[in-house]
mmCIF file of C-alpha atoms and ligand atoms in Angstrom:
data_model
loop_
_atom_site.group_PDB
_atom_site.id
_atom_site.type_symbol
_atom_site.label_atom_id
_atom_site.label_comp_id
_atom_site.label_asym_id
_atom_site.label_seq_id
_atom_site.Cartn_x
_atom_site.Cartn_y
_atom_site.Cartn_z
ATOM 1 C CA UNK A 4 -70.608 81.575 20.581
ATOM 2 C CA UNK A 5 -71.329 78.100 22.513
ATOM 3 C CA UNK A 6 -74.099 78.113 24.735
ATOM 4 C CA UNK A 7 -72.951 78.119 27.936
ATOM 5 C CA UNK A 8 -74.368 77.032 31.210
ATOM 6 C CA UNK A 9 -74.350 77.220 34.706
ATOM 7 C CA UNK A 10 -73.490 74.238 37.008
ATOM 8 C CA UNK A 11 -74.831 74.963 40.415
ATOM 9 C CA UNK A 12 -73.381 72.642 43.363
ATOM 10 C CA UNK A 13 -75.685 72.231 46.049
ATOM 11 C CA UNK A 14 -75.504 69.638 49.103
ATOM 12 C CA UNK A 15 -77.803 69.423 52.214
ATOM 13 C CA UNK A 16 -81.303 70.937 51.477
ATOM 14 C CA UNK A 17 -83.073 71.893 54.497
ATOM 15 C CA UNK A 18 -82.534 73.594 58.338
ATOM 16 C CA UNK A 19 -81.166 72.554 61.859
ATOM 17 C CA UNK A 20 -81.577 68.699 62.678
ATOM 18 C CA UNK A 21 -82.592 68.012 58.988
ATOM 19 C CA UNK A 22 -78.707 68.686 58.787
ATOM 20 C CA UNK A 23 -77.509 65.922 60.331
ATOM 21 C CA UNK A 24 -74.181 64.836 58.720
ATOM 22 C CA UNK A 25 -73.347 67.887 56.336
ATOM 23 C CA UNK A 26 -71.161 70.789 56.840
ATOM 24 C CA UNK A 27 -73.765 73.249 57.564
ATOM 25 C CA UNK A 28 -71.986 75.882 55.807
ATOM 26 C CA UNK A 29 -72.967 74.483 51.871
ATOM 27 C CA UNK A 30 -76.223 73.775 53.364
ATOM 28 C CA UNK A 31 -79.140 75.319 51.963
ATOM 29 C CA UNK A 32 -82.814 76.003 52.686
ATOM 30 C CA UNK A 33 -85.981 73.975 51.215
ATOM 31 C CA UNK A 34 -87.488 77.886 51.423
ATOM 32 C CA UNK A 35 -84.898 78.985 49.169
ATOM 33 C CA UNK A 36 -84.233 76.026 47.277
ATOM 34 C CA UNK A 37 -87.878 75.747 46.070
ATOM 35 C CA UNK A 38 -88.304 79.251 45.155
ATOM 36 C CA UNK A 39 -84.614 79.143 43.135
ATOM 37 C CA UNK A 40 -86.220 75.845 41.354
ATOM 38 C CA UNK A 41 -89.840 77.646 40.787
ATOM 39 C CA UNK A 42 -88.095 80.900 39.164
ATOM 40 C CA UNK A 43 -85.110 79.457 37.396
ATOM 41 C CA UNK A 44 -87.007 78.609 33.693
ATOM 42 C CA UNK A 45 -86.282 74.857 33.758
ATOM 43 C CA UNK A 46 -83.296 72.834 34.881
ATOM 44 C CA UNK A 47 -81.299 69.307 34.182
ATOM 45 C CA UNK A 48 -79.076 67.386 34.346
ATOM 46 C CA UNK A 49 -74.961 67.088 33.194
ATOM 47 C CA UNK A 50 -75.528 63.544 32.186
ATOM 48 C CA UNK A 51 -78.110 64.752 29.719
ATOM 49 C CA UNK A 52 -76.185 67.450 28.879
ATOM 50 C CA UNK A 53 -73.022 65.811 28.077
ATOM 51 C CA UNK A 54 -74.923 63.509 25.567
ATOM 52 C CA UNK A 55 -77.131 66.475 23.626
ATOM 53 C CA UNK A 56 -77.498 69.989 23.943
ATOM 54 C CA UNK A 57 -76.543 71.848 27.446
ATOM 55 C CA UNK A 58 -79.338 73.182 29.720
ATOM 56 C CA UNK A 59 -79.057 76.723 31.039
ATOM 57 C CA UNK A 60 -79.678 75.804 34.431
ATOM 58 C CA UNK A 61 -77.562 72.458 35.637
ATOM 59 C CA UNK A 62 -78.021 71.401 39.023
ATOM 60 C CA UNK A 63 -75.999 68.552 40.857
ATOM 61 C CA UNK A 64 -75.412 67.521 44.473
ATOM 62 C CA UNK A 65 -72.844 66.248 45.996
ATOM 63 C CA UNK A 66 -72.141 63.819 49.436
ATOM 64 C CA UNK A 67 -75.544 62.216 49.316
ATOM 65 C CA UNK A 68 -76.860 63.825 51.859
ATOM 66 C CA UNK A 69 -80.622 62.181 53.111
ATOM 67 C CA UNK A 70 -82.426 66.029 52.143
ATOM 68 C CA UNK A 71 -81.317 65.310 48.787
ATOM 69 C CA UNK A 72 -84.000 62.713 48.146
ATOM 70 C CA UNK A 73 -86.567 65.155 48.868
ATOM 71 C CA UNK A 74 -84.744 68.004 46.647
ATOM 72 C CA UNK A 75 -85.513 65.616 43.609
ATOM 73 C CA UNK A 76 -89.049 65.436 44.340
ATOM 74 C CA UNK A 77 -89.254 69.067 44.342
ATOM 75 C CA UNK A 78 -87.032 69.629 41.194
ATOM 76 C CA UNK A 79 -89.342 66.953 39.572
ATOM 77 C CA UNK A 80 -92.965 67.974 40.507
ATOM 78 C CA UNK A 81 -92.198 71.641 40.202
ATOM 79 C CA UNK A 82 -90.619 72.015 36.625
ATOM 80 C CA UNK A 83 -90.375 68.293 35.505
ATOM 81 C CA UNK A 84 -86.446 68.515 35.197
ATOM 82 C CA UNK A 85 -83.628 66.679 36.629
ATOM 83 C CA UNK A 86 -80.264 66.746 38.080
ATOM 84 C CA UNK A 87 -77.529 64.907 39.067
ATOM 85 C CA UNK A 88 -76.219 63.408 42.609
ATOM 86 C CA UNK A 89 -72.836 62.813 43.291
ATOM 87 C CA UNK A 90 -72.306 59.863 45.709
ATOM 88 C CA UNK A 91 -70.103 57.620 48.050
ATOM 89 C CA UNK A 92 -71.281 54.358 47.906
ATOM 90 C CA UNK A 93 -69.340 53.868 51.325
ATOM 91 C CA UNK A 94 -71.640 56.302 52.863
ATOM 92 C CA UNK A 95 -75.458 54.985 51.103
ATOM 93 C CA UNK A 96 -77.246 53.644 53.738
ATOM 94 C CA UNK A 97 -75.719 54.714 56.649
ATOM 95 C CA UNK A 98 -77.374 57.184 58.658
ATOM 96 C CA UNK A 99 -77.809 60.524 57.590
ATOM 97 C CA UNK A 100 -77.178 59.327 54.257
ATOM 98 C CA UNK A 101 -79.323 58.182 51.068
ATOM 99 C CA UNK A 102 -79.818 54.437 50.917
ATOM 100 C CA UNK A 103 -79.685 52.243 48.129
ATOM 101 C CA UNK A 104 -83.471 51.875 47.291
ATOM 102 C CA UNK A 105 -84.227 55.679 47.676
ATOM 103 C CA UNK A 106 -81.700 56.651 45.220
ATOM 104 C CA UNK A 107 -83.270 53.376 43.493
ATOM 105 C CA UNK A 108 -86.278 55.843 43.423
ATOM 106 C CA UNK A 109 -84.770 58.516 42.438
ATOM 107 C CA UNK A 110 -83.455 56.472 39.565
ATOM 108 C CA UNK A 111 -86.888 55.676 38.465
ATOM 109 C CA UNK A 112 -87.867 59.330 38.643
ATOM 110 C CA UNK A 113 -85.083 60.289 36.267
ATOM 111 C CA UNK A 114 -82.133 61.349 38.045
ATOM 112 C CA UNK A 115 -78.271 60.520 37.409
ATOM 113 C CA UNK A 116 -76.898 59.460 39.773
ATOM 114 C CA UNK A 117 -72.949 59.193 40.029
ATOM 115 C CA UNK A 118 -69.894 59.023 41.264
ATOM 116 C CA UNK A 119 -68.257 61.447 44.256
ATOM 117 C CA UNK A 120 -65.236 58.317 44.699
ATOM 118 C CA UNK A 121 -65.951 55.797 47.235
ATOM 119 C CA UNK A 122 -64.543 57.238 50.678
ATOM 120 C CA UNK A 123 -64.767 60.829 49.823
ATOM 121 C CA UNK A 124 -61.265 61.049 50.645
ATOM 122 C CA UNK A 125 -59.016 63.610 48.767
ATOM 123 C CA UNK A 126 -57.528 62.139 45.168
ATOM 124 C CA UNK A 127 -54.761 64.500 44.703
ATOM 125 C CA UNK A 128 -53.460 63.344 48.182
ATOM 126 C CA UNK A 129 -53.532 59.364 46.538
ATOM 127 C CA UNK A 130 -51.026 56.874 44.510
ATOM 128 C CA UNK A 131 -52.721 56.693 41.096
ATOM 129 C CA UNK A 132 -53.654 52.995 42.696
ATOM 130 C CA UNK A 133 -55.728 54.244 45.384
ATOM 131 C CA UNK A 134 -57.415 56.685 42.679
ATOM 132 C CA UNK A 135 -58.081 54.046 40.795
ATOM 133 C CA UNK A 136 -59.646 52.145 43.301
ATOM 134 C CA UNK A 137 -61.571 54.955 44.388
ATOM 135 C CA UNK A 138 -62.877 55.608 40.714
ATOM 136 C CA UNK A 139 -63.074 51.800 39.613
ATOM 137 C CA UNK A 140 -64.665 50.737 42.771
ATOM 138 C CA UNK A 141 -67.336 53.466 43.414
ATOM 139 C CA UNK A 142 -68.433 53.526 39.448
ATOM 140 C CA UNK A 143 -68.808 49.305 39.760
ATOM 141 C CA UNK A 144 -70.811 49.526 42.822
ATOM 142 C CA UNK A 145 -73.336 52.338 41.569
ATOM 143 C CA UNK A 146 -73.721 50.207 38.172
ATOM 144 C CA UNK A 147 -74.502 46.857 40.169
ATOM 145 C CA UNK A 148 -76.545 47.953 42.747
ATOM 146 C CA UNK A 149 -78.587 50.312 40.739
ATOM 147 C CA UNK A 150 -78.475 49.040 36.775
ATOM 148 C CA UNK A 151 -77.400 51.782 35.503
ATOM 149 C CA UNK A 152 -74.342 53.607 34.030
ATOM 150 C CA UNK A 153 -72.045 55.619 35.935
ATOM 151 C CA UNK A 154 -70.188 58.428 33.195
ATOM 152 C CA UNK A 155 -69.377 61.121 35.607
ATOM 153 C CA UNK A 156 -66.816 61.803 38.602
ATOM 154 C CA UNK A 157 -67.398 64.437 40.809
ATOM 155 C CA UNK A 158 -63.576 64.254 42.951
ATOM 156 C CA UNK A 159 -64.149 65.076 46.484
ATOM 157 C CA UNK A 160 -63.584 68.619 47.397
ATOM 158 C CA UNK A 161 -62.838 69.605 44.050
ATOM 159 C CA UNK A 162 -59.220 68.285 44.490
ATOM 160 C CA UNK A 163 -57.877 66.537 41.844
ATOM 161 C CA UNK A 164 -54.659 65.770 39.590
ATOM 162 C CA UNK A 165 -53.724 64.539 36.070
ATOM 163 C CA UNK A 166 -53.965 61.042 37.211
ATOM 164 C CA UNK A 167 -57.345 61.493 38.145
ATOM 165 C CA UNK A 168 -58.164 62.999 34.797
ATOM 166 C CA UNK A 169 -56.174 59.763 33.228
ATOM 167 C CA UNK A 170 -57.673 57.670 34.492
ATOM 168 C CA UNK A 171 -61.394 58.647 34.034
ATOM 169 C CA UNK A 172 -60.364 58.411 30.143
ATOM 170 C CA UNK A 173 -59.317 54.643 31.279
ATOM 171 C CA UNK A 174 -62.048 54.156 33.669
ATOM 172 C CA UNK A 175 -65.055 55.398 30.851
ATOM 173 C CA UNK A 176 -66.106 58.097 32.867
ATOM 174 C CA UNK A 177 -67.187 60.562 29.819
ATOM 175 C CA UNK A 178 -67.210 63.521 32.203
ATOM 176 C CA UNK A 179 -65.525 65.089 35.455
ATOM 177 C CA UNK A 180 -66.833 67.848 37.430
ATOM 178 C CA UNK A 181 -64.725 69.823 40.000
ATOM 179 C CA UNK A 182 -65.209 72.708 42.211
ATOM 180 C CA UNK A 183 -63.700 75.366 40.331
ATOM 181 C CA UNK A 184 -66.484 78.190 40.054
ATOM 182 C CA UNK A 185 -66.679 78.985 36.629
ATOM 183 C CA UNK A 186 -69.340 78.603 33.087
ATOM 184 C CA UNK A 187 -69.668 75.561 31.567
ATOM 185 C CA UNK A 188 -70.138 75.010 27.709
ATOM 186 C CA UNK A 189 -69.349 71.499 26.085
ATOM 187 C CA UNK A 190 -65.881 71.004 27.443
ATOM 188 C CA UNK A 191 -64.346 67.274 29.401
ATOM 189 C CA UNK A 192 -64.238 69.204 32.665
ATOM 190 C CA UNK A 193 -67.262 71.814 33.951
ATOM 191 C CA UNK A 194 -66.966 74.029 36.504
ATOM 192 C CA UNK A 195 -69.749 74.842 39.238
ATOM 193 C CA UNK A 196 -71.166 77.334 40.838
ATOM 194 C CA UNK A 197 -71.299 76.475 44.890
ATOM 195 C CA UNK A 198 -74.167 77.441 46.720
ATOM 196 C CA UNK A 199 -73.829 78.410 50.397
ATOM 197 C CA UNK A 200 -76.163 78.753 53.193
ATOM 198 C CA UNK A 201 -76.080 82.117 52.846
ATOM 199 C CA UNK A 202 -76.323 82.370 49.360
ATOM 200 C CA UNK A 203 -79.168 84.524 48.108
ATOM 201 C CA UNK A 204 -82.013 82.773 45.432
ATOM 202 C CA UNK A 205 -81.278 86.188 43.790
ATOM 203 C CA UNK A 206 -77.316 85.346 43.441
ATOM 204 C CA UNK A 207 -78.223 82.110 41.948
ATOM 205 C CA UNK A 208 -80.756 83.336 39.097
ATOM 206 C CA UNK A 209 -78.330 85.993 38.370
ATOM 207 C CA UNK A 210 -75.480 83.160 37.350
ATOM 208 C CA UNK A 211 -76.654 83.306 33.780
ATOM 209 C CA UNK A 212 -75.713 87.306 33.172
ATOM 210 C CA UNK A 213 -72.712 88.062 31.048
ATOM 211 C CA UNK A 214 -71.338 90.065 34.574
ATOM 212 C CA UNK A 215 -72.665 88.057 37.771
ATOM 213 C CA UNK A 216 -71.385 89.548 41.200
ATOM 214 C CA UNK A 217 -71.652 86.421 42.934
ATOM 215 C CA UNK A 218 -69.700 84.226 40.299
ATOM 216 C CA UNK A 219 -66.885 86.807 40.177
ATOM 217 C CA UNK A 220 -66.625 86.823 43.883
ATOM 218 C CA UNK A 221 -66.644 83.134 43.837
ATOM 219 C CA UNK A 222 -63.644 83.029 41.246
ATOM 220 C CA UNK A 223 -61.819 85.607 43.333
ATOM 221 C CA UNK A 224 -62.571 83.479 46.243
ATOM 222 C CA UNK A 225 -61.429 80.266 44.896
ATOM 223 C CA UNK A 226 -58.224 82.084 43.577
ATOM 224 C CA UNK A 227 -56.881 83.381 46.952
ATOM 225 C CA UNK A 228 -58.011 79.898 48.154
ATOM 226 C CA UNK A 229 -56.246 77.881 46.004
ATOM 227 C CA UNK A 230 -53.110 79.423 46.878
ATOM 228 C CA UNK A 231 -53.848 78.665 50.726
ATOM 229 C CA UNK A 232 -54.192 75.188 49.467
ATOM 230 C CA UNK A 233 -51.159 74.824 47.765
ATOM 231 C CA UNK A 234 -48.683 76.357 50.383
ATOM 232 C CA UNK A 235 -50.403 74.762 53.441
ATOM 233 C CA UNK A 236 -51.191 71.211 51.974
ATOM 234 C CA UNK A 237 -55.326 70.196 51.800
ATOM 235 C CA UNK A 238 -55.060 68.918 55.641
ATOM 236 C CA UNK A 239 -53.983 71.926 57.278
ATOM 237 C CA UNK A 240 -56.003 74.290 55.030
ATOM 238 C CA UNK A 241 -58.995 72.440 56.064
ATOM 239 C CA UNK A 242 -57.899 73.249 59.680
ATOM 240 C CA UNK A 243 -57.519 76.818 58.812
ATOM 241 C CA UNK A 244 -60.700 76.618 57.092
ATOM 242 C CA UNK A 245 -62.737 74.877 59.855
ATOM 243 C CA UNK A 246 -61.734 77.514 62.470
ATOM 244 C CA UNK A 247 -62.403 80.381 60.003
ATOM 245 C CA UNK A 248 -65.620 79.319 59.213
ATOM 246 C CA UNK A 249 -67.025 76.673 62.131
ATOM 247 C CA UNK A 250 -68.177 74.177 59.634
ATOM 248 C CA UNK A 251 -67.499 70.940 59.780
ATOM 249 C CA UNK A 252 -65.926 68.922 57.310
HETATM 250 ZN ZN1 ZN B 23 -68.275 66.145 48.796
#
Protein backbone atom coordinates (compact mmCIF):
# COMPACT_ATOMS: atom_id res chain seq x y z
CA UNK A 1 0.00 0.00 0.00
CA UNK A 2 1.31 3.77 -0.64
CA UNK A 3 2.43 5.52 2.24
CA UNK A 4 0.12 7.88 3.06
CA UNK A 5 0.24 11.11 4.93
CA UNK A 6 -1.42 13.61 6.73
CA UNK A 7 -1.71 17.27 5.54
CA UNK A 8 -2.55 19.40 8.49
CA UNK A 9 -3.89 23.09 7.62
CA UNK A 10 -3.14 25.46 10.17
CA UNK A 11 -3.43 29.46 10.02
CA UNK A 12 -2.96 32.02 12.89
CA UNK A 13 -0.67 30.59 15.68
CA UNK A 14 -1.12 32.29 18.86
CA UNK A 15 -4.04 34.03 21.38
CA UNK A 16 -6.17 37.31 21.60
CA UNK A 17 -4.42 40.48 19.99
CA UNK A 18 -1.68 38.20 18.45
CA UNK A 19 -4.87 37.47 16.24
CA UNK A 20 -5.17 40.41 14.59
CA UNK A 21 -6.48 39.80 11.02
CA UNK A 22 -7.48 35.97 11.11
CA UNK A 23 -10.73 34.36 11.65
CA UNK A 24 -10.22 33.37 15.13
CA UNK A 25 -12.03 30.25 14.68
CA UNK A 26 -8.86 28.25 12.57
CA UNK A 27 -6.72 29.95 14.99
CA UNK A 28 -4.59 27.99 17.10
CA UNK A 29 -2.43 28.21 20.23
CA UNK A 30 1.59 28.55 20.37
CA UNK A 31 0.82 26.18 23.74
CA UNK A 32 -0.67 23.67 21.62
CA UNK A 33 1.06 24.18 18.53
CA UNK A 34 4.50 23.59 20.13
CA UNK A 35 3.60 20.60 22.02
CA UNK A 36 1.74 19.03 18.59
CA UNK A 37 5.30 19.92 16.82
CA UNK A 38 7.47 18.44 19.94
CA UNK A 39 5.34 15.01 19.94
CA UNK A 40 4.53 14.53 16.30
CA UNK A 41 8.03 12.38 15.23
CA UNK A 42 9.21 14.87 12.59
CA UNK A 43 7.37 16.95 10.01
CA UNK A 44 7.81 18.68 6.31
CA UNK A 45 6.95 19.99 3.82
CA UNK A 46 4.46 19.18 0.43
CA UNK A 47 7.00 20.78 -1.78
CA UNK A 48 9.51 18.22 -0.60
CA UNK A 49 7.15 15.74 -0.67
CA UNK A 50 5.87 16.11 -4.06
CA UNK A 51 9.52 15.81 -5.41
CA UNK A 52 10.68 12.47 -3.18
CA UNK A 53 9.17 10.41 -0.73
CA UNK A 54 6.01 11.78 1.45
CA UNK A 55 6.50 12.70 5.15
CA UNK A 56 4.04 11.35 7.69
CA UNK A 57 3.43 14.52 9.20
CA UNK A 58 2.84 17.56 6.46
CA UNK A 59 2.17 20.82 7.78
CA UNK A 60 1.14 24.00 5.69
CA UNK A 61 -0.44 27.38 6.46
CA UNK A 62 -2.48 29.27 4.79
CA UNK A 63 -3.41 33.43 4.59
CA UNK A 64 -0.02 34.52 5.78
CA UNK A 65 -0.90 35.41 8.82
CA UNK A 66 2.18 37.57 10.89
CA UNK A 67 2.18 34.36 13.85
CA UNK A 68 3.17 32.28 11.07
CA UNK A 69 6.72 33.61 10.97
CA UNK A 70 7.21 32.63 14.42
CA UNK A 71 5.48 29.02 13.83
CA UNK A 72 8.54 28.34 11.45
CA UNK A 73 11.00 29.13 13.98
CA UNK A 74 9.45 26.74 16.25
CA UNK A 75 8.90 23.93 13.61
CA UNK A 76 12.64 24.56 12.74
CA UNK A 77 14.51 24.72 16.14
CA UNK A 78 12.34 22.04 17.65
CA UNK A 79 12.56 19.05 15.11
CA UNK A 80 14.62 20.66 12.22
CA UNK A 81 11.66 20.14 9.66
CA UNK A 82 9.73 22.33 7.46
CA UNK A 83 6.48 23.26 6.03
CA UNK A 84 4.82 25.12 3.66
CA UNK A 85 2.94 28.72 3.66
CA UNK A 86 0.33 29.50 1.45
CA UNK A 87 0.23 33.25 0.55
CA UNK A 88 -1.45 36.41 -1.05
CA UNK A 89 1.04 38.49 -2.28
CA UNK A 90 -1.74 41.31 -2.16
CA UNK A 91 -1.81 40.94 1.51
CA UNK A 92 2.50 40.62 2.34
CA UNK A 93 3.32 43.55 3.99
CA UNK A 94 0.35 44.98 5.05
CA UNK A 95 -0.44 44.91 8.55
CA UNK A 96 -1.20 41.92 10.28
CA UNK A 97 0.37 40.19 7.54
CA UNK A 98 3.97 38.63 6.70
CA UNK A 99 6.17 41.00 4.75
CA UNK A 100 8.34 40.35 2.02
CA UNK A 101 11.77 40.10 3.84
CA UNK A 102 10.40 37.90 6.75
CA UNK A 103 9.11 35.33 4.49
CA UNK A 104 12.61 36.25 2.74
CA UNK A 105 13.78 34.67 6.10
CA UNK A 106 11.82 32.12 6.22
CA UNK A 107 13.06 31.26 2.77
CA UNK A 108 16.54 31.08 3.99
CA UNK A 109 15.50 28.84 6.86
CA UNK A 110 13.99 26.32 4.46
CA UNK A 111 10.45 26.86 4.05
CA UNK A 112 8.18 26.79 0.75
CA UNK A 113 6.57 29.22 0.39
CA UNK A 114 3.57 29.45 -2.19
CA UNK A 115 0.77 30.38 -3.66
CA UNK A 116 -2.95 30.97 -1.84
CA UNK A 117 -3.99 33.26 -5.42
CA UNK A 118 -3.40 36.85 -5.20
CA UNK A 119 -6.68 38.44 -3.59
CA UNK A 120 -7.81 35.43 -1.75
CA UNK A 121 -10.95 35.78 -3.48
CA UNK A 122 -13.03 32.60 -4.34
CA UNK A 123 -11.86 30.82 -7.92
CA UNK A 124 -14.87 28.82 -8.55
CA UNK A 125 -16.88 32.15 -8.37
CA UNK A 126 -14.22 33.54 -11.47
CA UNK A 127 -14.06 33.57 -15.54
CA UNK A 128 -11.16 31.19 -16.21
CA UNK A 129 -9.43 34.86 -17.00
CA UNK A 130 -9.64 36.13 -13.62
CA UNK A 131 -8.28 32.55 -12.41
CA UNK A 132 -5.70 32.89 -14.45
CA UNK A 133 -4.74 36.08 -13.34
CA UNK A 134 -5.07 35.12 -9.91
CA UNK A 135 -2.74 31.97 -10.47
CA UNK A 136 -0.31 33.66 -13.12
CA UNK A 137 -0.01 36.79 -11.18
CA UNK A 138 0.46 35.57 -7.54
CA UNK A 139 3.04 32.59 -8.72
CA UNK A 140 5.16 35.62 -10.81
CA UNK A 141 5.22 37.84 -7.90
CA UNK A 142 6.38 35.14 -5.22
CA UNK A 143 9.19 34.01 -7.88
CA UNK A 144 10.46 37.74 -8.37
CA UNK A 145 10.36 39.03 -5.15
CA UNK A 146 11.71 36.04 -3.42
CA UNK A 147 13.99 33.89 -6.17
CA UNK A 148 12.45 31.09 -5.87
CA UNK A 149 9.93 28.68 -7.49
CA UNK A 150 6.38 28.70 -6.87
CA UNK A 151 4.88 24.72 -7.75
CA UNK A 152 1.92 24.73 -5.52
CA UNK A 153 -1.69 26.44 -5.31
CA UNK A 154 -3.47 26.38 -2.31
CA UNK A 155 -7.25 27.97 -3.85
CA UNK A 156 -8.78 30.10 -1.28
CA UNK A 157 -11.27 28.43 0.89
CA UNK A 158 -10.81 25.24 -0.64
CA UNK A 159 -13.15 26.32 -3.54
CA UNK A 160 -12.17 25.44 -6.73
CA UNK A 161 -13.26 24.14 -10.35
CA UNK A 162 -11.82 22.27 -13.39
CA UNK A 163 -10.51 25.44 -14.74
CA UNK A 164 -8.56 25.97 -11.84
CA UNK A 165 -7.15 22.49 -12.05
CA UNK A 166 -6.45 23.38 -16.00
CA UNK A 167 -4.89 25.76 -15.65
CA UNK A 168 -2.31 24.90 -12.89
CA UNK A 169 -1.24 22.10 -15.59
CA UNK A 170 -0.79 25.40 -17.93
CA UNK A 171 0.46 27.61 -15.29
CA UNK A 172 3.43 24.78 -13.99
CA UNK A 173 2.07 24.55 -10.74
CA UNK A 174 3.10 20.68 -10.07
CA UNK A 175 0.66 20.51 -7.16
CA UNK A 176 -2.81 21.86 -5.74
CA UNK A 177 -3.98 21.57 -2.32
CA UNK A 178 -7.66 22.12 -1.27
CA UNK A 179 -9.63 21.90 1.82
CA UNK A 180 -11.19 18.68 1.49
CA UNK A 181 -10.26 16.71 4.82
CA UNK A 182 -8.95 13.62 3.75
CA UNK A 183 -5.16 11.31 3.52
CA UNK A 184 -2.81 12.18 1.20
CA UNK A 185 -0.47 9.66 -0.70
CA UNK A 186 1.30 10.73 -4.06
CA UNK A 187 -1.72 11.96 -5.93
CA UNK A 188 -2.02 15.83 -8.17
CA UNK A 189 -4.47 17.01 -5.51
CA UNK A 190 -3.96 16.36 -1.40
CA UNK A 191 -6.36 16.80 0.95
CA UNK A 192 -5.84 18.42 4.56
CA UNK A 193 -6.64 18.03 7.72
CA UNK A 194 -7.95 21.64 9.27
CA UNK A 195 -7.03 22.48 12.58
CA UNK A 196 -9.39 24.59 14.72
CA UNK A 197 -9.02 26.54 17.79
CA UNK A 198 -10.50 24.06 19.55
CA UNK A 199 -8.87 21.28 18.16
CA UNK A 200 -7.15 19.02 20.66
CA UNK A 201 -2.97 18.27 20.16
CA UNK A 202 -4.39 14.76 20.90
CA UNK A 203 -6.87 14.91 17.67
CA UNK A 204 -3.99 15.96 15.63
CA UNK A 205 -1.36 13.10 16.60
CA UNK A 206 -4.13 10.71 16.24
CA UNK A 207 -4.52 11.71 12.24
CA UNK A 208 -2.10 8.98 11.35
CA UNK A 209 -4.42 5.85 12.79
CA UNK A 210 -6.11 3.65 10.27
CA UNK A 211 -9.67 4.93 12.27
CA UNK A 212 -9.15 8.70 13.50
CA UNK A 213 -12.35 10.25 15.22
CA UNK A 214 -11.46 13.62 14.40
CA UNK A 215 -10.74 13.02 10.57
CA UNK A 216 -14.04 11.13 10.20
CA UNK A 217 -15.91 13.89 11.85
CA UNK A 218 -14.14 16.29 9.67
CA UNK A 219 -15.22 14.31 6.41
CA UNK A 220 -18.75 14.11 7.76
CA UNK A 221 -18.49 17.73 8.41
CA UNK A 222 -17.25 18.80 5.13
CA UNK A 223 -19.96 16.49 3.48
CA UNK A 224 -23.09 18.13 5.02
CA UNK A 225 -21.14 21.36 4.29
CA UNK A 226 -20.58 21.02 0.92
CA UNK A 227 -24.08 20.55 0.22
CA UNK A 228 -24.89 23.96 2.12
CA UNK A 229 -22.43 25.32 -0.31
CA UNK A 230 -23.82 24.18 -3.31
CA UNK A 231 -27.59 25.05 -2.74
CA UNK A 232 -26.90 28.45 -1.08
CA UNK A 233 -23.98 29.72 -3.37
CA UNK A 234 -20.28 30.41 -1.38
CA UNK A 235 -21.60 34.12 -0.43
CA UNK A 236 -24.56 33.33 1.44
CA UNK A 237 -23.12 30.16 3.04
CA UNK A 238 -20.43 32.26 4.39
CA UNK A 239 -23.26 34.40 5.91
CA UNK A 240 -24.84 31.38 7.34
CA UNK A 241 -21.55 30.33 8.44
CA UNK A 242 -20.42 33.63 10.08
CA UNK A 243 -23.58 33.82 12.26
CA UNK A 244 -23.31 30.10 13.17
CA UNK A 245 -20.01 30.32 14.24
CA UNK A 246 -19.00 34.30 15.01
CA UNK A 247 -15.84 34.11 13.08
CA UNK A 248 -14.91 36.33 10.81
CA UNK A 249 -14.06 35.76 7.40
ZN1 LIG B 1 -7.16 31.28 3.14
Amino acid sequence: MMKQSIVYMFHAIGSDNELLGSDPHYSFSLDKFEQFIRQCGGCGSLKDSISGGADKNIITFDDGHISNFKAAQIIKDTNGGTADFFINPNTVSTPNFLSWSQLQEMNGMGMSIQSHSLDHLYLSDMTMDEQRRQLEVSKKTIEDKLGLEVTILAPPGGRFNKDTIQLCHELGYKHLSVSEPGKWSSSYISKRVAVYQNTDVEELLGCNKILSPYLISQILKYRITGIAKSVFGNRSYDLIRSKILGGSL
